[in-house]
mmCIF file of C-alpha atoms in Angstrom:
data_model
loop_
_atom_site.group_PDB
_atom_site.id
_atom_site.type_symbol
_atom_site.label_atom_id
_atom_site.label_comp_id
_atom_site.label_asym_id
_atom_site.label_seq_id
_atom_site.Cartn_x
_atom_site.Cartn_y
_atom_site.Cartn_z
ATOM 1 C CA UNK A 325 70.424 105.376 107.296
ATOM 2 C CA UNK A 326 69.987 101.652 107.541
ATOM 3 C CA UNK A 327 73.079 99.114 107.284
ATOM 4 C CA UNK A 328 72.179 97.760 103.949
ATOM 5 C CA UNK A 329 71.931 101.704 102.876
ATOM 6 C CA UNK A 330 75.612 102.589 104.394
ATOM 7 C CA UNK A 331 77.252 99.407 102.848
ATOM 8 C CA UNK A 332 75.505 100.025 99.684
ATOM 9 C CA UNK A 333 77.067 103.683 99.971
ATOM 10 C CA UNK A 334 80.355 102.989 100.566
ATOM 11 C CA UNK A 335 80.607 100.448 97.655
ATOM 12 C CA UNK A 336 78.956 102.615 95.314
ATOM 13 C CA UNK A 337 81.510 105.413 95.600
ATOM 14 C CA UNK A 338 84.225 102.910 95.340
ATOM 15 C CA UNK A 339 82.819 101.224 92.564
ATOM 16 C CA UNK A 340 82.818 104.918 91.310
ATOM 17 C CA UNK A 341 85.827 105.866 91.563
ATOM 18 C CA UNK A 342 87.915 102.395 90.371
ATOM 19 C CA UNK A 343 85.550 102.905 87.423
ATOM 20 C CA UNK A 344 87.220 106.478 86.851
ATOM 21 C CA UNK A 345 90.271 104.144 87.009
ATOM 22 C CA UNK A 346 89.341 101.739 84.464
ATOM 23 C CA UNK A 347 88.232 104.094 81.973
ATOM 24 C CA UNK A 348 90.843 106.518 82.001
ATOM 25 C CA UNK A 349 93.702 103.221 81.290
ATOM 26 C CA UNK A 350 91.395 102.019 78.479
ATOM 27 C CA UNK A 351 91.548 105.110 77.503
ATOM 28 C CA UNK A 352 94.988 105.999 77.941
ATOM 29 C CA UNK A 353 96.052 102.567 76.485
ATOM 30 C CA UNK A 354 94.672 103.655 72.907
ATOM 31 C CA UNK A 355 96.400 107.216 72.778
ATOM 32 C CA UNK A 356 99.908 106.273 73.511
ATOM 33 C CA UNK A 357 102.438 104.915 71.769
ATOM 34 C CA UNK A 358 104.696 102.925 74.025
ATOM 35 C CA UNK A 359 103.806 98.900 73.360
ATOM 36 C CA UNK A 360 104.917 97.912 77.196
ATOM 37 C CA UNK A 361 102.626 100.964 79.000
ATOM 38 C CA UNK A 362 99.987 99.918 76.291
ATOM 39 C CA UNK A 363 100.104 96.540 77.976
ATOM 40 C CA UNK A 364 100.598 97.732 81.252
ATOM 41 C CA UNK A 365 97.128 99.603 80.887
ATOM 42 C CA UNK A 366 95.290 97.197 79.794
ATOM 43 C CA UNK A 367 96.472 95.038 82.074
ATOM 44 C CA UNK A 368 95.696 97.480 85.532
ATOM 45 C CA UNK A 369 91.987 98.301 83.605
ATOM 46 C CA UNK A 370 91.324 94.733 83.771
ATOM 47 C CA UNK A 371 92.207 94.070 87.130
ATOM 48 C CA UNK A 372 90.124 97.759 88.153
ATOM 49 C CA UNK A 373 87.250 95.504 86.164
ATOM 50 C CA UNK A 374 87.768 92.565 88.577
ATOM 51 C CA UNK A 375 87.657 95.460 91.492
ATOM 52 C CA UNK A 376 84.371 96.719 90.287
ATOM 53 C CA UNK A 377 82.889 93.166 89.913
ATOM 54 C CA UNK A 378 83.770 92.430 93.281
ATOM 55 C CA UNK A 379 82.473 95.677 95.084
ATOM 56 C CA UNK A 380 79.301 94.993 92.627
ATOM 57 C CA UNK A 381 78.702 91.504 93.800
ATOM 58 C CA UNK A 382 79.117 92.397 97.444
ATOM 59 C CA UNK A 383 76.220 95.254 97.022
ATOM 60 C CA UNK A 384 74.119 92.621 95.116
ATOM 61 C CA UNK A 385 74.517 90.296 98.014
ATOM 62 C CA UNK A 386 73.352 93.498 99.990
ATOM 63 C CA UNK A 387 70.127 93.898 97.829
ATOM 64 C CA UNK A 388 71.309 97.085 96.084
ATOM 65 C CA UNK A 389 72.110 98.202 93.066
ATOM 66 C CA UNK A 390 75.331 98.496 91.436
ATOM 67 C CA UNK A 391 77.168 101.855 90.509
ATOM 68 C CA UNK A 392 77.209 101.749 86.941
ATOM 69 C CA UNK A 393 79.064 105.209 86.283
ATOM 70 C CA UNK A 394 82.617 107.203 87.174
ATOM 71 C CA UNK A 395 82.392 110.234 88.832
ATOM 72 C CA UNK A 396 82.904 113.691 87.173
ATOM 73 C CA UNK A 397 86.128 114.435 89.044
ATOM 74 C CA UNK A 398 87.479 111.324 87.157
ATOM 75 C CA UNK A 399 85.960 112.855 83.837
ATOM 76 C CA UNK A 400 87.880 116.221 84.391
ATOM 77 C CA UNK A 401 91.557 114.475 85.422
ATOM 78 C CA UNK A 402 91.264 112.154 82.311
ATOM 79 C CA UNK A 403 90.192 114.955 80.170
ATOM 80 C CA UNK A 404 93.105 117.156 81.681
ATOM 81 C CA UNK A 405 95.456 113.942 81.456
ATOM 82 C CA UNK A 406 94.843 114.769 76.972
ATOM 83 C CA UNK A 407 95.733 118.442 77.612
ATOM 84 C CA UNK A 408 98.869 118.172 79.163
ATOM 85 C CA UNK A 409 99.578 114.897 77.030
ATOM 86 C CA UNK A 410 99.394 117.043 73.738
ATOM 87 C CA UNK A 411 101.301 119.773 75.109
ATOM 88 C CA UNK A 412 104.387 117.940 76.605
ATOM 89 C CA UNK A 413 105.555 114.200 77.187
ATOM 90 C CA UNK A 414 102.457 112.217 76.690
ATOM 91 C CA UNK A 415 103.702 109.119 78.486
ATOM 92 C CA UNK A 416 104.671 110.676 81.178
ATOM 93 C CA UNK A 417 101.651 113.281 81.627
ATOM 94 C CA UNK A 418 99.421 109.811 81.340
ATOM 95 C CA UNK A 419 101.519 107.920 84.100
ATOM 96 C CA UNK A 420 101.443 111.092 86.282
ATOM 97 C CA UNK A 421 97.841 111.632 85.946
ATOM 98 C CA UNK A 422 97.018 107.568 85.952
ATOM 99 C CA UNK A 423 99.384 107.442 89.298
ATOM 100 C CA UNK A 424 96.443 110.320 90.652
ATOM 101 C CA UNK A 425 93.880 108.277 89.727
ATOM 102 C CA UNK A 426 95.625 105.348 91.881
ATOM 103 C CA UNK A 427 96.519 107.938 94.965
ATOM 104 C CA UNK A 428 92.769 108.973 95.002
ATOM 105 C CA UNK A 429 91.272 105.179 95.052
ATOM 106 C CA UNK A 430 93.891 104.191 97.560
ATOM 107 C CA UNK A 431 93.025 106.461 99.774
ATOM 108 C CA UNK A 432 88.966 106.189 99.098
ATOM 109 C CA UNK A 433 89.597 102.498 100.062
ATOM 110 C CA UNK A 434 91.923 103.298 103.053
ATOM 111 C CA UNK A 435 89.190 106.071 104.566
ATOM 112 C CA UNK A 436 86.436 102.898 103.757
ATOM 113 C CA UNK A 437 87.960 100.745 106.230
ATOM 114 C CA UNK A 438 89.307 103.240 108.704
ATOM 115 C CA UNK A 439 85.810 105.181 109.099
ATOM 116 C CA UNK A 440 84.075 103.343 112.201
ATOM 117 C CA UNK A 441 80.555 103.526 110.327
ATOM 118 C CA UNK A 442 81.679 101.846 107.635
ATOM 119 C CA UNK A 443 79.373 98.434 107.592
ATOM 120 C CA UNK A 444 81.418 95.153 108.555
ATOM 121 C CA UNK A 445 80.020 93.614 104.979
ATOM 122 C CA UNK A 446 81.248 96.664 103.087
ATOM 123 C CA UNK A 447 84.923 96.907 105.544
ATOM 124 C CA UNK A 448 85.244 93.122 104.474
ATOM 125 C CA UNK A 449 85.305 93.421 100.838
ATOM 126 C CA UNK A 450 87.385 96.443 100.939
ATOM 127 C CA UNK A 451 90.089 95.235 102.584
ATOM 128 C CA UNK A 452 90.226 92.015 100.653
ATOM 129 C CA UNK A 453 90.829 94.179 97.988
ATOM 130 C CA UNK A 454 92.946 96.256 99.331
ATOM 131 C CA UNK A 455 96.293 94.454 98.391
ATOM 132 C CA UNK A 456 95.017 94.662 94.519
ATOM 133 C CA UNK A 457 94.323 98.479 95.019
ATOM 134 C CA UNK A 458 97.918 98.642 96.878
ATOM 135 C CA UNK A 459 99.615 97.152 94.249
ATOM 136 C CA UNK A 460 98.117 99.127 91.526
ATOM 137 C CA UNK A 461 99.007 102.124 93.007
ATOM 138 C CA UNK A 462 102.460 101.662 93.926
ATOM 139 C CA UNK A 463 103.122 99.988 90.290
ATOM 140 C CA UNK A 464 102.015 103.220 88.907
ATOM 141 C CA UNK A 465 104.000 105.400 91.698
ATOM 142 C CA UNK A 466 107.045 103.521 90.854
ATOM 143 C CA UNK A 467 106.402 103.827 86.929
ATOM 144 C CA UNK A 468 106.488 107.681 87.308
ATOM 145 C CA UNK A 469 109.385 107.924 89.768
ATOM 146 C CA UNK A 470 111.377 106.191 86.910
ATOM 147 C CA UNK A 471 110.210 108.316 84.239
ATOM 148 C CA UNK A 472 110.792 111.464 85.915
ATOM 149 C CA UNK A 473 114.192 109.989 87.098
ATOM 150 C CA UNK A 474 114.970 109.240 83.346
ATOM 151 C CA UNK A 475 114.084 112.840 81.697
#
C-alpha cells in the first residue's frame, strides 16, 4: 500500500467514526428534552462537522476521496442509545452512550498518531485535532460523572 493509500486510510476511518459522532448528537439533540444538553449537542455536532471537514480536506490534498458515511458500529450504539433512553433516564442513557462515542474517537485518533505507519500527512492533521477531540471527550466524561453523581 502506497503513502497516499495509508493516509487516505487512516483519515477515512476517522472521518468515519467522528461522523458516527456527529450524527448520533444531531440526533440526540432532537429527542431530549433538556434546553442546555440540547445546546450542548448541537454545539459538539458542529465542531465533529469542523473535524470531518478538516480530515476531508487533508485527504483531498492527498488526491482521495472523502468518507462520506458512519460506520455500522456507530449505527448500533445510537440505535441502542433510544432503547435504553425509553426504558430509563433518557438524558443520562444519551450522555452515557454520547461519552462512548467520544471514548471510541479518542482513542481511534490516539492509535492514528501512535501507530508508526501512520503517514506524516495523515499524523499531522490528527494531532492538530487532537485537542478538539480531547476536549470533546472529556466535556462529555465530565457531563456523565455529574449526572451519575446527581441521581
Amino acid at each position: 500500500m502506497n503513502q497516499q493509500s495509508r493516509t487516505t486510510g487512516t483519515l477515512n476511518d476517522l472521518i468515519a467514526i467522528a461522523r458516527d459522532g456527529q450524527e448520533f448528537y444531531q440526533d440526540a439533540s432532537t429527542r431530549i428534552d433538556d434546553v442546555e444538553l440540547k445546546s450542548l449537542f448541537t454545539r459538539i455536532a458542529g465542531t465533529k462537522a469542523t473535524i470531518i471537514a478538516e480530515l476531508g480536506a487533508a485527504v483531498q490534498a492527498v488526491g482521495g476521496d472523502p468518507e462520506d458515511s458512519g460506520t455500522l458500529r456507530g449505527s448500533m450504539q445510537e440505535m441502542y442509545a433510544r432503547v435504553r433512553a425509553a426504558l430509563g433516564d433518557k438524558e443520562y442513557s444519551y450522555v452515557a452512550e454520547l461519552e462512548e462515542s467520544e471514548d471510541r474517537l479518542l482513542h481511534a485518533f490516539e492509535d492514528a498518531v501512535k501507530d508508526d505507519s501512520t503517514p506524516a500527512a495523515a499524523r499531522s492533521v490528527v494531532t492538530r485535532l487532537m485537542p478538539e477531540v480531547r476536549a470533546c471527550h472529556d466535556l462529555m466524561r465530565a457531563r456523565k460523572h455529574a449526572m451519575k453523581g446527581a441521581s
